[in-house]
Coordinates of C-alpha atoms and ligand atoms in Angstrom, one line a residue:
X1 CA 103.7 69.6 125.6
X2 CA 105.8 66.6 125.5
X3 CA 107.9 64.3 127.5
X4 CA 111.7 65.7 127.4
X5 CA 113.6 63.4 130.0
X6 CA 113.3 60.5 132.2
X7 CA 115.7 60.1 135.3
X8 CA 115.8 56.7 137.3
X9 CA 117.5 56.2 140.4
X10 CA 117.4 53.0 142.1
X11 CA 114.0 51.8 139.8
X12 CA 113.8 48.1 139.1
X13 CA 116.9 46.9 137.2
X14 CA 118.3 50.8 137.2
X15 CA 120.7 50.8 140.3
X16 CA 122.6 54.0 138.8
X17 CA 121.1 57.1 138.2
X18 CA 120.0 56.8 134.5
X19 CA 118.9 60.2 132.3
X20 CA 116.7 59.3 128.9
X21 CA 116.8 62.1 127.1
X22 CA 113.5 62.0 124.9
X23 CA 113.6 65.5 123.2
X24 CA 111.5 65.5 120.0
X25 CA 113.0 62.8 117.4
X26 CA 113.1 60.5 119.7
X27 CA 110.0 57.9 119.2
X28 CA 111.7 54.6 119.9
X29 CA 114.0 52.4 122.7
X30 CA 115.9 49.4 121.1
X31 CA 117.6 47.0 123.3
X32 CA 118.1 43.2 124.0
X33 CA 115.6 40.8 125.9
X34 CA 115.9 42.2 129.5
X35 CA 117.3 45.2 128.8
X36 CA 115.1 47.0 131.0
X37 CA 113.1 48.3 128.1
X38 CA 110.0 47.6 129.7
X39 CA 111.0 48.8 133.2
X40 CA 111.3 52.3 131.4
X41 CA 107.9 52.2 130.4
X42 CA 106.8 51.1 133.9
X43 CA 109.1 53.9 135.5
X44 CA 106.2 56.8 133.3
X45 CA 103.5 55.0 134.3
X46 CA 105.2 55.2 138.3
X47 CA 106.0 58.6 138.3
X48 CA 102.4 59.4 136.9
X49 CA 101.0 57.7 139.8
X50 CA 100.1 54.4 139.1
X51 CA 98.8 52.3 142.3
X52 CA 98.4 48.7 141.7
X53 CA 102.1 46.7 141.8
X54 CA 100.9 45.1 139.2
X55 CA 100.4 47.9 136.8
X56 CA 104.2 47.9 137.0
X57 CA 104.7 44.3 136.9
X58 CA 105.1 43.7 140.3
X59 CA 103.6 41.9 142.9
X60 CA 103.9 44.2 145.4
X61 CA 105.1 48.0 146.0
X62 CA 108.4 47.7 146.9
X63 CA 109.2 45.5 144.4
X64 CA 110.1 48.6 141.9
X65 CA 113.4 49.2 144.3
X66 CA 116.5 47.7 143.2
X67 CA 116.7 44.6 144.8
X68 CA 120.2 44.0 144.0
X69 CA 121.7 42.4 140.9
X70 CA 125.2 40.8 140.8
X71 CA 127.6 42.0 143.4
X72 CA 125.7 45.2 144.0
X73 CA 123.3 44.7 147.1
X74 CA 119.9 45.5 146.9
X75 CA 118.8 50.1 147.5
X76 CA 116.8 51.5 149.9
X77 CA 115.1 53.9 147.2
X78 CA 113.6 54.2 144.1
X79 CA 113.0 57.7 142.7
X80 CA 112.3 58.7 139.3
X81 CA 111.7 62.2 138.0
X82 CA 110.5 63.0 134.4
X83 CA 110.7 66.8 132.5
X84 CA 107.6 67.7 130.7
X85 CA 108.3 70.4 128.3
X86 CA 105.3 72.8 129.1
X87 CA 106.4 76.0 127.0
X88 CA 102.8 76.0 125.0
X89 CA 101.3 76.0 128.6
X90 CA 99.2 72.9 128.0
X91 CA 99.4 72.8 131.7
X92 CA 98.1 76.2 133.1
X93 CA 100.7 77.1 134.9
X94 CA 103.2 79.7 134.8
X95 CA 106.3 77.5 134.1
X96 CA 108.1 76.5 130.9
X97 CA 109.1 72.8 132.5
X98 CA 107.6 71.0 134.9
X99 CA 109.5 68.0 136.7
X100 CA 107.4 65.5 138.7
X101 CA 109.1 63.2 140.9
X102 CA 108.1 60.1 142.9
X103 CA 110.5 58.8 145.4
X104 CA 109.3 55.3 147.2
X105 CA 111.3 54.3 150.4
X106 CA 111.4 50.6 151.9
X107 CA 110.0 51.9 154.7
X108 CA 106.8 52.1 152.4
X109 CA 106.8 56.3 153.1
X110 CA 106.3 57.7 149.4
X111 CA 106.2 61.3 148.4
X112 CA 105.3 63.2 145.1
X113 CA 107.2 66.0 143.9
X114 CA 106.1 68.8 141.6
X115 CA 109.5 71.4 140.5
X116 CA 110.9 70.0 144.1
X117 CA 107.8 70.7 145.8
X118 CA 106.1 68.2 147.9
X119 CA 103.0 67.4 146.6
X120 CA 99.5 65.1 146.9
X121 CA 99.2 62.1 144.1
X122 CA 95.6 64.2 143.3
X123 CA 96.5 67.1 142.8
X124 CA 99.2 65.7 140.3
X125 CA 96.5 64.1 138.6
X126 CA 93.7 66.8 138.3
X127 CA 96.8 68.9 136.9
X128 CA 98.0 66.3 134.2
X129 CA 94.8 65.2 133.9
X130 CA 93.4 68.6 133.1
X131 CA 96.3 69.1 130.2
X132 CA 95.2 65.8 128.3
X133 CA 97.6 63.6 130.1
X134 CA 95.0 60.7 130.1
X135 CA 92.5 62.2 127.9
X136 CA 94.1 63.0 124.3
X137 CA 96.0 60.6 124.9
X138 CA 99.0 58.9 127.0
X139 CA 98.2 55.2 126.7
X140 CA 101.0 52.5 128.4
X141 CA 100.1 49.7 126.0
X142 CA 102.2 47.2 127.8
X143 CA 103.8 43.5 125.7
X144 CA 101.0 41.0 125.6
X145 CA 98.0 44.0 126.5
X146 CA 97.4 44.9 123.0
X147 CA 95.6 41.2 123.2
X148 CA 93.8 42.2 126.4
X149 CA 92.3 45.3 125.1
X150 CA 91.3 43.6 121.9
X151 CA 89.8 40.3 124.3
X152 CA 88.2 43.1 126.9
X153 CA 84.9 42.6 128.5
X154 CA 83.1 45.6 127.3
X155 CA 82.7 47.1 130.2
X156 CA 86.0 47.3 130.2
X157 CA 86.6 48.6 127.0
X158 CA 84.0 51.3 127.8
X159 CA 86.4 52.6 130.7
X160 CA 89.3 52.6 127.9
X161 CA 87.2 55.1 125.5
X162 CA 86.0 56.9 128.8
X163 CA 89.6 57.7 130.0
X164 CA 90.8 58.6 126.3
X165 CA 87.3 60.8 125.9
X166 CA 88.3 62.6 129.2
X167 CA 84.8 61.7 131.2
X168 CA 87.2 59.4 133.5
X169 CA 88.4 62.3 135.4
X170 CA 85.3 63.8 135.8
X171 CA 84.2 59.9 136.5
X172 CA 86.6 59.7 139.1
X173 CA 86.0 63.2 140.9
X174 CA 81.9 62.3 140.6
X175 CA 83.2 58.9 142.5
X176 CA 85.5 60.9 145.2
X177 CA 82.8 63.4 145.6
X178 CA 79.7 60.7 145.9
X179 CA 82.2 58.4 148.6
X180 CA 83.0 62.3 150.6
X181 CA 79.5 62.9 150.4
X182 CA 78.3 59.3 151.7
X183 CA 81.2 59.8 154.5
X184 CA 79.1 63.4 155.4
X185 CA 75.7 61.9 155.5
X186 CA 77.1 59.4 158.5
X187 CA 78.7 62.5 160.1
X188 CA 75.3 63.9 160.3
X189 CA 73.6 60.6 161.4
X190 CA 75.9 60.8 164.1
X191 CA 75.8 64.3 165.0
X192 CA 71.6 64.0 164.9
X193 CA 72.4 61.2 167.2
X194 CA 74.1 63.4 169.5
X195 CA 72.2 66.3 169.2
X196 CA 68.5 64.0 169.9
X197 CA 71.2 62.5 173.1
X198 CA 72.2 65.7 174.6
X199 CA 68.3 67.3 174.4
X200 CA 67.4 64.2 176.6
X201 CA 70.1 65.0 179.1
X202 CA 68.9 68.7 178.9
X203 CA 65.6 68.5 180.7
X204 CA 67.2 66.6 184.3
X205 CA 70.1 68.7 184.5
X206 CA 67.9 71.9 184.1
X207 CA 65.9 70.4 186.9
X208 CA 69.1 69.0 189.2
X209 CA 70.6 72.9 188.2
X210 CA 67.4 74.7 189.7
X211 CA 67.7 72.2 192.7
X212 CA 71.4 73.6 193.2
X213 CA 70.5 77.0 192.7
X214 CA 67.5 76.3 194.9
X215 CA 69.8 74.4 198.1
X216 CA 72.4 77.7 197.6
X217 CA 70.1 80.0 198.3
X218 CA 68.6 78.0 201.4
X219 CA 72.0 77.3 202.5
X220 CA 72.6 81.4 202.2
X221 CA 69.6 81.9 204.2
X222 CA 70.7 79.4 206.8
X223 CA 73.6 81.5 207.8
X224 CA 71.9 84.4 207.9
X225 CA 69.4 83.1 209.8
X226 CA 72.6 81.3 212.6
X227 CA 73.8 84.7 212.5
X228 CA 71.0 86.3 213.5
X229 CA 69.7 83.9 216.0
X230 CA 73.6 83.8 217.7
X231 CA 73.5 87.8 217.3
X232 CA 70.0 87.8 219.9
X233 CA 72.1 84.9 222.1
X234 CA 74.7 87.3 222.7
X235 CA 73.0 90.1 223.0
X236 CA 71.1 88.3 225.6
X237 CA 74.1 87.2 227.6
X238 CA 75.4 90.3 227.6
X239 CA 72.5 91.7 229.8
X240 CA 72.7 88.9 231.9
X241 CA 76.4 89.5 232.4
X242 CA 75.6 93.5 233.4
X243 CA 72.9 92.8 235.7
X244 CA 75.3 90.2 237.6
X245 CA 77.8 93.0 237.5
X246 CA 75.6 95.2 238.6
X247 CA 74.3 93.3 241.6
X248 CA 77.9 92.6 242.6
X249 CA 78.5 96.3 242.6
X250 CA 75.7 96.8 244.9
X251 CA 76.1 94.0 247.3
X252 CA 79.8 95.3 247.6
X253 CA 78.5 98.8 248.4
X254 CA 76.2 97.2 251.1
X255 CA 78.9 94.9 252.8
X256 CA 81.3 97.9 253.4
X257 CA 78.6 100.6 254.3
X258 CA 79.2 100.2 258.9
Ligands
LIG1 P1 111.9 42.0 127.3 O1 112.1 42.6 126.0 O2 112.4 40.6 127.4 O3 110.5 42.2 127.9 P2 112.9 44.2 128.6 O4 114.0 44.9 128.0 O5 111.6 44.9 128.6 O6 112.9 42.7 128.3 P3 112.5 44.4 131.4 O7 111.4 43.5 131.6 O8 112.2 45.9 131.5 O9 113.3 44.1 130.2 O10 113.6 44.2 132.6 C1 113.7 43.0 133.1 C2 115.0 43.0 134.0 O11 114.8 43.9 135.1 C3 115.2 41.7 134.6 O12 116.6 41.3 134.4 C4 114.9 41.8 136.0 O13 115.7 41.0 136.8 C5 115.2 43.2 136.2 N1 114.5 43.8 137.4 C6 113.2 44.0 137.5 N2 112.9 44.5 138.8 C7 114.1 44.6 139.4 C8 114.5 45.0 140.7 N3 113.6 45.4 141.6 N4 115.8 45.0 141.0 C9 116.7 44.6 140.2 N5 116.4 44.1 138.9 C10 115.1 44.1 138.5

């Protein structure tokens, strides 16, 4: 496995598209003082997903995109892609090359690339990270860091051997999982919270659901109970109305017997 090409577009002092071609043989980049050597170096560490601006000497993100340089004006993009030559599988994938690309916009929207497919940062990471990228081991020794390593607290050295002994990935997934597994305990406070909440409500709207049940069936009986008494009413009124008919038959009768 090995680095076989770099390609910059629009990263730092590279306004042109720019293809390094890095097959085996090739150990070294000579140029004069501001070149751009070192903005090659920082265009690896980029594309491998480094976070901090300053870890590309910058002071902040969008620094990396060509801010313009004589009479060209400044780019809206950075985007650099490298070719790692994967043919003894080193990463466990069924592909002979694999191109990872990082493309930065000024917007601040980023994306990650893996073979032209969007990808996240992490799973970039667990992939190289997993093939010795990081571990066996691909070390940016920047100018003027060889001092800082040597001067490093050593707590900080202790992270340097980690990440070249490989325990910093599992480090870092230990971290991610402890910080995903504080962020579930809380989800359970809460949803204890709200479980001890909605047994409190339970108990007066089990009451105020019997009362309803309770004033239905009353209000059911009610007009049954109007029906029935309006049902006699008529009933009632009715004979009433036949006796009067009645007695108006007969008086009739009477009046026109001579
Ligand atoms: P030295 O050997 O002196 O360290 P170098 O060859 O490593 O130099 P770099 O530090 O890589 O050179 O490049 C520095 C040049 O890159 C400077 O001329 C700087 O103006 C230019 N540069 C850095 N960032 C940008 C940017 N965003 N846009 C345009 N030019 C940039």
């Amino acid at each position: 496995m090995f680095l076989r090409s770099l390609t910059i577009k629009g990263f730092k002092s590279f306004a042109d598209p720019v293809t390094i071609d890095l097959s085996p043989g090739v150990s070294v980049i000579v140029g004069p003082n501001g070149s751009g050597k070192s903005n090659i170096a920082d265009a690896i560490a980029w594309v491998l997903g480094a976070q901090g601006p300053k870890t590309v000497r910058s002071s902040k993100m969008d620094d990396v995109i060509f801010a313009g340089a004589g009479n060209r004006g400044p780019l809206g993009r950075a985007e650099v892609s490298i070719v790692i030559d994967n043919s003894d599988h080193g990463v466990e994938l069924d592909l002979s090359e694999l191109t990872i690309s990082r493309t930065l916009f000024r917007s601040g929207e980023s994306e990650y690339s893996l073979n032209g497919n969007p990808c996240r940062l992490i799973d970039l990471q667990d992939l190289l990270s997993d093939a010795g990228v990081g571990r066996q081991q691909h070390v940016i020794i920047s100018q003027g860091q060889l001092d800082l390593i040597l001067n490093a607290k050593s707590e900080e050295r202790r992270e340097a051997v980690e990440e070249a002994a490989g325990i910093a990935k599992f480090k870092k997934r230990r971290e991610r999982t402890e910080r995903r597994l504080a962020a579930m305990e809380g989800d359970l406070l809460r949803a204890g919270d709200l479980v001890r909440e909605v047994k409190r409500q339970i108990r007066p709207l089990t009451q105020q659901a019997a009362k309803a049940k309770r004033q239905l069936e009353l209000r059911d009986r009610t007009t049954l109970l109007k029906r029935y008494i309006a049902g006699s009413e008529l009933r009632a009124l009715e004979s009433v109305a036949e006796a009067i008919g009645k007695e108006r038959v007969d008086d009739e009768r009477s009046n026109s017997t001579p």
